[in-house]
Short mmCIF file of C-alpha atoms and ligand atoms in Angstrom, two decimals:
data_model
loop_
_atom_site.label_atom_id
_atom_site.label_comp_id
_atom_site.label_asym_id
_atom_site.label_seq_id
_atom_site.Cartn_x
_atom_site.Cartn_y
_atom_site.Cartn_z
CA LYS A 1 -0.02 -0.06 0.03
CA THR A 2 2.69 2.53 0.95
CA GLU A 3 4.71 1.48 -1.95
CA SER A 4 1.93 2.43 -4.46
CA THR A 5 1.42 5.69 -2.63
CA GLN A 6 5.09 6.39 -2.89
CA THR A 7 5.12 5.58 -6.60
CA CYS A 8 2.12 7.88 -7.21
CA PHE A 9 3.75 10.61 -5.28
CA ASP A 10 6.89 10.23 -7.33
CA CYS A 11 4.85 10.13 -10.44
CA ILE A 12 3.03 13.39 -9.70
CA CYS A 13 6.24 15.08 -8.62
CA THR A 14 8.02 14.13 -11.78
CA SER A 15 5.26 15.32 -14.15
CA PHE A 16 4.99 18.58 -12.08
CA VAL A 17 8.63 19.35 -12.31
CA LYS A 18 8.96 18.23 -15.89
CA PHE A 19 6.16 20.53 -16.77
CA PHE A 20 7.67 23.50 -15.19
CA VAL A 21 11.16 22.89 -16.52
CA PHE A 22 9.76 22.50 -20.05
CA LEU A 23 7.83 25.73 -19.68
CA PHE A 24 11.01 27.47 -18.55
CA PHE A 25 12.78 26.02 -21.57
CA LEU A 26 10.06 27.42 -23.90
CA VAL A 27 9.75 30.86 -22.27
CA THR A 28 13.54 31.39 -22.49
CA PHE A 29 13.81 29.55 -25.81
CA PRO A 30 16.36 31.05 -28.01
CA ILE A 31 18.92 31.26 -25.16
CA SER A 32 17.91 28.03 -23.47
CA GLY A 33 18.22 26.23 -26.87
CA PHE A 34 21.80 27.04 -26.80
CA PHE A 35 22.33 25.15 -23.49
CA CYS A 36 19.72 22.39 -23.85
CA LEU A 37 20.06 21.13 -27.41
CA LYS A 38 22.95 18.65 -27.83
CA ILE A 39 24.18 17.15 -31.01
CA ALA A 40 25.07 13.47 -31.15
CA HIS A 41 27.22 12.33 -34.17
CA GLN A 42 26.32 9.25 -36.08
CA TYR A 43 28.58 7.12 -33.84
CA GLU A 44 27.48 8.69 -30.61
CA ARG A 45 24.47 8.14 -28.23
CA ILE A 46 23.32 10.29 -25.30
CA ILE A 47 22.33 8.60 -22.13
CA ILE A 48 19.96 10.77 -19.92
CA TYR A 49 18.92 10.16 -16.34
CA ARG A 50 15.87 12.45 -15.83
CA LEU A 51 15.11 12.88 -12.16
CA GLY A 52 17.07 9.79 -11.43
CA ARG A 53 15.44 7.54 -14.12
CA LEU A 54 17.10 6.30 -17.20
CA ILE A 55 15.04 7.36 -20.16
CA PRO A 56 15.37 5.73 -23.63
CA ILE A 57 18.76 6.24 -25.30
CA LYS A 58 18.83 9.33 -27.59
CA GLY A 59 20.77 9.99 -30.75
CA PRO A 60 22.26 10.39 -33.17
CA GLY A 61 20.99 13.83 -34.13
CA VAL A 62 19.63 16.67 -32.02
CA VAL A 63 18.72 15.78 -28.41
CA LEU A 64 16.89 17.90 -25.91
CA VAL A 65 18.53 17.92 -22.51
CA LEU A 66 16.36 19.62 -19.80
CA PRO A 67 18.21 21.88 -17.44
CA CYS A 68 18.54 20.91 -13.74
CA ILE A 69 16.66 17.74 -13.87
CA ASP A 70 18.79 15.84 -16.49
CA HIS A 71 22.02 14.17 -15.99
CA TRP A 72 23.41 13.26 -19.37
CA LYS A 73 26.40 11.57 -20.91
CA LYS A 74 27.64 11.08 -24.41
CA VAL A 75 29.00 7.65 -25.21
CA ASP A 76 31.10 6.72 -28.20
CA MET A 77 30.00 3.54 -29.92
CA ARG A 78 33.12 3.09 -32.00
CA THR A 79 35.61 0.37 -31.16
CA LYS A 80 38.24 1.24 -28.66
CA ALA A 81 41.52 -0.44 -27.95
CA PHE A 82 42.17 -1.02 -24.29
CA ASN A 83 45.60 -1.97 -23.01
CA VAL A 84 45.31 -4.55 -20.21
CA PRO A 85 48.45 -4.13 -18.03
CA PRO A 86 50.60 -7.21 -17.65
CA SER A 87 49.66 -9.63 -14.83
CA LYS A 88 51.52 -12.51 -13.36
CA LEU A 89 50.26 -16.03 -13.68
CA CYS A 90 51.58 -19.52 -13.30
CA THR A 91 51.59 -21.86 -16.32
CA SER A 92 50.69 -25.66 -16.20
CA ASP A 93 54.47 -26.49 -16.40
CA GLY A 94 55.31 -24.23 -13.41
CA CYS A 95 56.72 -21.10 -15.23
CA ILE A 96 55.71 -17.77 -13.73
CA ILE A 97 55.10 -15.41 -16.58
CA SER A 98 53.84 -11.88 -16.86
CA ILE A 99 51.45 -11.29 -19.69
CA GLY A 100 49.28 -8.35 -20.96
CA ALA A 101 46.84 -7.86 -23.69
CA ILE A 102 45.15 -5.38 -26.02
CA VAL A 103 41.36 -5.81 -26.12
CA HIS A 104 39.31 -4.00 -28.82
CA PHE A 105 35.84 -3.50 -27.64
CA SER A 106 32.89 -1.41 -28.39
CA ILE A 107 29.55 -0.55 -26.67
CA GLN A 108 26.80 -2.83 -27.87
CA ASP A 109 23.96 -1.80 -25.55
CA PRO A 110 24.37 1.77 -24.08
CA ARG A 111 21.45 1.28 -21.77
CA LEU A 112 22.78 -2.05 -20.15
CA MET A 113 26.35 -0.47 -20.09
CA SER A 114 25.14 2.57 -18.26
CA LEU A 115 23.19 0.64 -15.74
CA SER A 116 25.70 -2.18 -14.99
CA VAL A 117 29.16 -0.65 -15.31
CA GLN A 118 30.64 2.12 -13.26
CA ASN A 119 34.01 2.09 -14.92
CA MET A 120 34.23 0.43 -18.26
CA ASN A 121 38.06 0.26 -18.19
CA HIS A 122 38.15 -1.50 -14.84
CA SER A 123 35.51 -3.92 -15.87
CA ILE A 124 37.32 -4.84 -19.11
CA ARG A 125 40.69 -5.08 -17.32
CA ASP A 126 39.46 -7.42 -14.58
CA ALA A 127 37.36 -9.51 -16.90
CA SER A 128 40.38 -9.82 -19.30
CA GLN A 129 42.86 -10.74 -16.44
CA GLY A 130 40.34 -13.26 -15.12
CA CYS A 131 39.89 -14.93 -18.44
CA MET A 132 43.62 -14.87 -19.21
CA MET A 133 44.27 -16.49 -15.78
CA ASN A 134 41.58 -19.21 -16.43
CA LEU A 135 42.76 -20.03 -19.88
CA LEU A 136 46.60 -19.72 -19.77
CA CYS A 137 47.00 -21.49 -16.48
CA LYS A 138 46.20 -24.63 -18.27
CA LYS A 139 48.80 -24.16 -21.04
CA THR A 140 52.59 -24.58 -20.97
CA TYR A 141 54.88 -21.59 -21.58
CA ASN A 142 55.87 -22.96 -24.84
CA ASP A 143 52.26 -23.25 -25.98
CA ILE A 144 51.66 -19.61 -25.08
CA LYS A 145 54.67 -18.54 -27.03
CA THR A 146 53.95 -20.50 -30.14
CA LYS A 147 50.15 -20.62 -30.25
CA ARG A 148 49.52 -16.91 -29.50
CA GLN A 149 46.99 -16.57 -32.44
CA GLY A 150 44.78 -19.36 -31.29
CA LEU A 151 44.89 -18.41 -27.71
CA SER A 152 44.00 -14.83 -28.51
CA TYR A 153 40.94 -16.08 -30.41
CA ASP A 154 39.85 -18.27 -27.46
CA LEU A 155 40.36 -15.28 -25.11
CA GLN A 156 38.33 -13.10 -27.36
CA VAL A 157 35.38 -15.54 -27.20
CA ASP A 158 35.73 -15.79 -23.32
CA ILE A 159 35.97 -12.03 -22.74
CA ASN A 160 33.18 -11.30 -25.23
CA GLN A 161 31.03 -13.67 -23.20
CA SER A 162 31.76 -11.93 -19.83
CA ALA A 163 31.46 -8.49 -21.36
CA LYS A 164 27.99 -9.32 -22.83
CA GLU A 165 26.35 -8.79 -19.57
CA TRP A 166 27.68 -5.21 -19.41
CA GLY A 167 26.43 -4.43 -22.95
CA LEU A 168 29.90 -4.54 -24.37
CA ALA A 169 31.21 -6.52 -27.27
CA VAL A 170 34.84 -7.53 -27.71
CA SER A 171 35.89 -7.88 -31.23
CA ARG A 172 39.63 -8.72 -30.97
CA VAL A 173 42.22 -9.58 -28.34
CA GLU A 174 46.02 -9.68 -28.74
CA LEU A 175 48.30 -11.04 -26.24
CA SER A 176 51.33 -8.78 -25.57
CA ASP A 177 54.38 -8.39 -23.42
CA ILE A 178 54.87 -12.06 -22.64
CA THR A 179 57.77 -12.27 -20.23
CA LEU A 180 59.19 -15.18 -18.36
CA ILE A 181 59.62 -14.17 -14.76
CA MET A 182 60.68 -17.53 -13.25
CA ALA A 183 61.45 -20.72 -14.96
CA PRO A 184 60.36 -23.90 -13.15
CA GLN A 185 62.94 -24.59 -10.43
CA ASN A 186 63.48 -28.18 -11.37
CA LYS A 187 64.60 -27.17 -14.84
CA THR A 188 67.24 -24.98 -13.73
CA PRO A 189 69.74 -26.83 -11.55
CA ALA A 190 72.23 -23.97 -11.90
CA PHE A 191 70.10 -21.94 -9.56
CA MET A 192 70.63 -24.38 -6.66
CA PRO A 193 73.11 -23.46 -4.09
CA MET A 194 76.30 -25.28 -4.85
CA TYR A 195 79.88 -25.37 -3.76
CA GLY A 196 81.50 -27.53 -6.37
CA ALA A 197 81.65 -27.21 -10.10
CA PRO A 198 78.35 -26.08 -11.50
CA PRO A 199 76.60 -28.42 -13.92
CA PRO A 200 76.90 -27.25 -17.47
CA PRO A 201 73.90 -25.12 -18.41
CA GLU A 202 71.57 -26.80 -20.98
CA THR A 203 72.23 -25.36 -24.24
CA GLY A 204 69.17 -24.77 -26.59
CA ASP A 205 67.11 -24.66 -23.44
CA ALA A 206 63.74 -22.81 -23.96
CA PHE A 207 64.64 -20.59 -21.17
CA THR A 208 68.03 -19.10 -22.33
CA GLY A 209 68.87 -16.72 -24.99
CA SER A 210 65.42 -15.83 -26.28
CA GLY A 211 65.92 -12.17 -25.41
CA VAL A 212 62.88 -11.92 -23.17
CA ASP A 213 64.23 -14.06 -20.41
CA ASN A 214 67.76 -13.18 -20.27
CA PHE A 215 67.69 -13.27 -16.46
CA GLY A 216 68.44 -17.03 -16.50
CA GLY A 217 71.99 -16.36 -17.75
CA ILE A 218 72.63 -13.71 -15.31
CA ALA A 219 71.42 -15.67 -12.29
CA GLN A 220 73.60 -18.53 -13.50
CA PHE A 221 76.60 -16.25 -13.80
CA ALA A 222 75.92 -14.82 -10.27
CA THR A 223 75.43 -18.35 -8.89
CA GLN A 224 78.86 -19.30 -10.28
CA LEU A 225 80.62 -16.25 -9.02
CA PHE A 226 79.12 -16.69 -5.46
CA ALA A 227 80.02 -20.36 -5.48
CA GLN A 228 83.58 -19.46 -6.18
CA VAL A 229 83.61 -16.92 -3.26
CA ALA A 230 82.11 -19.56 -1.05
CA ASN A 231 84.96 -21.93 -2.06
CA ALA A 232 87.50 -19.46 -1.13
CA GLN A 233 85.74 -18.88 2.14
CA SER A 234 85.53 -22.50 3.18
CA GLN A 235 89.16 -22.98 2.21
CA GLN A 236 89.99 -20.39 4.75
CA ALA A 237 87.70 -22.16 7.30
CA ASN A 238 86.45 -19.00 8.68
CA ASP A 239 82.75 -19.25 7.80
CA ALA A 240 81.61 -18.13 11.13
CA GLU A 241 83.31 -14.76 10.88
CA PRO A 242 81.11 -11.70 10.55
CA PRO A 243 81.15 -9.90 7.33
CA THR A 244 84.12 -7.54 7.12
CA SER A 245 86.19 -6.19 4.33
CA SER A 246 88.06 -9.45 4.30
CA THR A 247 85.04 -10.83 2.47
CA MET A 248 85.65 -8.19 -0.18
CA ASP A 249 89.31 -9.17 -0.38
CA ASN A 250 88.43 -12.77 -0.91
CA LEU A 251 86.06 -11.79 -3.62
CA LEU A 252 88.67 -9.85 -5.39
CA ARG A 253 91.28 -12.53 -4.94
CA VAL A 254 88.89 -15.04 -6.65
CA LEU A 255 88.21 -12.64 -9.44
CA LYS A 256 91.88 -11.75 -9.91
CA THR A 257 92.78 -15.44 -10.47
CA ALA A 258 89.92 -15.64 -12.94
CA VAL A 259 90.68 -12.86 -15.37
CA ASN A 260 93.20 -13.38 -18.19
CA GLU A 261 93.75 -12.13 -21.70
CA GLU A 262 91.62 -14.84 -23.28
CA LEU A 263 88.72 -13.89 -20.98
CA VAL A 264 89.14 -10.23 -21.87
CA GLN A 265 89.06 -11.08 -25.53
CA GLU A 266 85.85 -12.97 -25.32
CA VAL A 267 84.07 -10.64 -22.85
CA ASP A 268 85.04 -7.13 -23.62
CA THR A 269 82.91 -5.64 -20.89
CA LEU A 270 83.13 -3.43 -17.81
CA TYR A 271 81.35 -4.70 -14.75
CA GLN A 272 80.59 -2.88 -11.64
CA PHE A 273 79.64 -4.58 -8.38
CA ASN A 274 78.00 -2.60 -5.52
CA ILE A 275 77.73 -4.27 -2.12
CA THR A 276 75.35 -2.00 -0.25
CA GLY A 277 75.46 -1.36 3.51
CA ILE A 278 79.16 -1.51 3.98
CA GLN A 279 81.80 1.13 3.70
CA ASP A 280 83.36 1.22 0.24
CA GLY A 281 81.60 -1.85 -0.84
CA ASN A 282 82.27 -1.45 -4.51
CA PHE A 283 84.49 -3.34 -6.83
CA PHE A 284 84.84 -3.50 -10.57
CA ALA A 285 86.03 -5.84 -13.24
CA ASP A 286 87.33 -4.06 -16.33
CA LEU A 287 87.53 -6.88 -18.85
CA ARG A 288 88.14 -4.74 -22.01
CA THR A 289 91.91 -4.43 -22.57
CA GLY A 290 95.04 -6.27 -21.84
CA SER A 291 94.62 -9.04 -19.30
CA GLY A 292 91.87 -7.29 -17.43
CA VAL A 293 91.77 -5.11 -14.35
CA VAL A 294 90.07 -5.85 -11.05
CA GLY A 295 89.87 -3.35 -8.24
CA LEU A 296 88.10 -1.92 -5.35
CA GLY A 297 86.05 1.12 -5.64
CA VAL A 298 84.12 2.56 -8.55
CA CYS A 299 85.56 2.50 -12.00
CA SER A 300 86.10 5.79 -13.61
CA GLU A 301 84.07 4.98 -16.74
CA SER A 302 80.45 4.07 -16.76
CA PRO A 303 79.97 0.31 -16.46
CA ASP A 304 78.14 -1.90 -18.88
CA VAL A 305 76.64 -3.95 -16.16
CA THR A 306 76.08 -3.20 -12.41
CA PHE A 307 75.13 -5.76 -9.93
CA SER A 308 73.96 -4.43 -6.44
CA LEU A 309 73.27 -6.36 -3.39
CA SER A 310 73.68 -6.18 0.38
CA MET A 311 76.38 -8.01 2.41
CA SER A 312 73.72 -9.94 4.28
CA THR A 313 72.10 -11.13 0.96
CA LEU A 314 75.67 -12.08 -0.21
CA GLN A 315 76.13 -14.08 2.97
CA LYS A 316 72.85 -15.79 2.73
CA ILE A 317 73.69 -16.70 -0.90
CA ILE A 318 77.07 -18.02 0.25
CA ALA A 319 75.45 -19.91 2.97
CA GLY A 320 72.99 -21.39 0.53
CA SER A 321 69.83 -20.26 2.35
CA VAL A 322 68.80 -18.22 -0.73
CA THR A 323 69.66 -18.56 -4.31
CA PRO A 324 70.74 -15.46 -6.38
CA TYR A 325 67.74 -16.10 -8.59
CA ASN A 326 65.39 -15.82 -5.61
CA ALA A 327 67.28 -12.83 -4.32
CA TYR A 328 66.73 -11.19 -7.70
CA ILE A 329 63.00 -12.11 -7.64
CA GLY A 330 62.75 -10.87 -4.09
CA GLY A 331 64.39 -7.56 -5.03
CA GLN A 332 67.63 -8.06 -2.89
CA LEU A 333 69.83 -8.41 -5.96
CA HIS A 334 69.65 -5.73 -8.56
CA MET A 335 71.00 -5.92 -11.96
CA ASP A 336 71.53 -2.77 -14.12
CA GLY A 337 72.60 -2.46 -17.65
CA ASP A 338 73.16 -4.72 -20.62
CA THR A 339 71.76 -8.26 -20.01
CA ASP A 340 73.58 -9.61 -23.13
CA LYS A 341 76.83 -8.51 -21.61
CA ALA A 342 76.06 -10.21 -18.33
CA MET A 343 75.25 -13.38 -20.08
CA LYS A 344 78.62 -13.26 -21.84
CA LEU A 345 80.50 -13.33 -18.64
CA GLU A 346 78.47 -16.30 -17.50
CA LYS A 347 79.63 -18.30 -20.43
CA VAL A 348 83.23 -17.43 -19.68
CA VAL A 349 83.18 -18.02 -16.00
CA LYS A 350 81.80 -21.52 -16.96
CA ASP A 351 84.84 -22.09 -19.27
CA ILE A 352 87.33 -21.11 -16.59
CA LYS A 353 86.04 -23.69 -14.20
C1 LIG B 1 39.89 4.12 -20.32
O1 LIG B 1 41.07 3.86 -21.13
C2 LIG B 1 41.29 4.79 -22.13
C3 LIG B 1 42.49 4.28 -23.02
O2 LIG B 1 43.15 3.22 -22.40
C4 LIG B 1 41.48 6.13 -21.67
O3 LIG B 1 41.66 7.04 -22.75
C5 LIG B 1 40.23 6.61 -20.85
O4 LIG B 1 40.45 7.77 -20.32
C6 LIG B 1 39.89 5.60 -19.71
N1 LIG B 1 38.76 5.91 -19.16
C7 LIG B 1 38.55 5.95 -17.88
C8 LIG B 1 37.27 6.32 -17.30
O5 LIG B 1 39.48 5.67 -17.00
C1 LIG B 2 30.33 -11.32 -28.97
O1 LIG B 2 29.13 -11.77 -28.24
C2 LIG B 2 27.92 -11.27 -28.89
C3 LIG B 2 26.81 -11.59 -28.01
O2 LIG B 2 26.95 -12.89 -27.38
C4 LIG B 2 27.79 -11.88 -30.26
O3 LIG B 2 26.56 -11.42 -30.80
C5 LIG B 2 28.98 -11.46 -31.07
O4 LIG B 2 28.95 -12.07 -32.36
C6 LIG B 2 30.27 -11.73 -30.42
N1 LIG B 2 31.31 -11.20 -31.24
C7 LIG B 2 32.37 -11.91 -31.61
C8 LIG B 2 33.38 -11.04 -32.43
O5 LIG B 2 32.51 -12.92 -31.33
C1 LIG B 3 77.17 1.78 -7.45
O1 LIG B 3 77.80 2.48 -6.53
C2 LIG B 3 78.41 3.72 -6.91
C3 LIG B 3 79.12 4.37 -5.87
O2 LIG B 3 78.47 4.29 -4.62
C4 LIG B 3 77.21 4.63 -7.37
O3 LIG B 3 77.69 5.78 -8.03
C5 LIG B 3 76.47 3.90 -8.51
O4 LIG B 3 75.34 4.70 -8.95
C6 LIG B 3 76.03 2.51 -7.96
N1 LIG B 3 75.30 1.96 -9.09
C7 LIG B 3 74.12 1.32 -8.93
C8 LIG B 3 73.44 0.73 -10.17
O5 LIG B 3 73.53 1.26 -7.83
#
């Protein structure tokens, strides 16, 4: 009973207000027309909420918008491309990858869209990421790289299906920015802590040398370097000693024994290492001329590659409680510069062993 009274009251009010506003529009016509008549182009529609209610969609052409009581919005019906930012997901073979997409969509039903979606970009982004997660988690990393076309099509169908309830239609999806973040741990024995000779890296492996996932090589190089440092330390049998500059001296001694003319010829790179948190924790390896120079401090020229890490991270890596790879993922080991050059050294360090 009260509901129908309420509805009736609402109805009378609406008519009353509409009548006066329209009257006002007519009385002040030439000027009000300037403010109240909107033009929608062929590809546009105007959504009007009049006193809170959605009235039928207007346009294209000239549309009357009443002052004060209308809230209106123009929507563009053309296809738009939306860039879905990369998100991380785990593939069926245990790789963690980061993948984005470009979604081409258009508004199919402006009425439904206006009523059900607050922010179109957010809805498209969340729907796309959800669909990507569902579909790509069942695929292997190789499948994703090689069968991009087919997967893009499957995704388009999925996202189109989810977007339908919002009055949107998805016409095309392209996968983009496929980056390998972490290879499955069992496929990369070089990342395990080790104190002896490292196993030779698998050549032709899907996870090395593809340009996108250069990190594998760097991690391998770092592991080998730290393994050498660990060797030097255990030879001196002073594992329990707190980190001092003697750790730095060990490191330099190991490096000095490792550099020679042959190495310089193959590498031709200037490396800088920054140990954060200790005084003067910098050293460099200039492997570009002669038989190479290794020294404490910062080299005068700008390095090709810089590795930064704290002494405690270095200690953990030496103790084997964290792998360089995990340190990199966890943000404790930073790499700056040319990844190709970092990989070069990795190859050579392996040869030296
Ligand atoms: C949605 O994304 C497009 C392009 O990506 C941008 O131009 C537009 O401003 C965004 N709209 C909102 C409401 O964030
Ligand atoms: C998207 O879904 C709508 C409604 O389900 C359908 O009519 C349309 O053909 C689909 N578009 C594409 C490109 O698959
Ligand atoms: C390495 O350390 C030197 C000296 O502290 C500093 O100038 C340089 O910016 C550092 N490089 C990186 C990548 O942190």
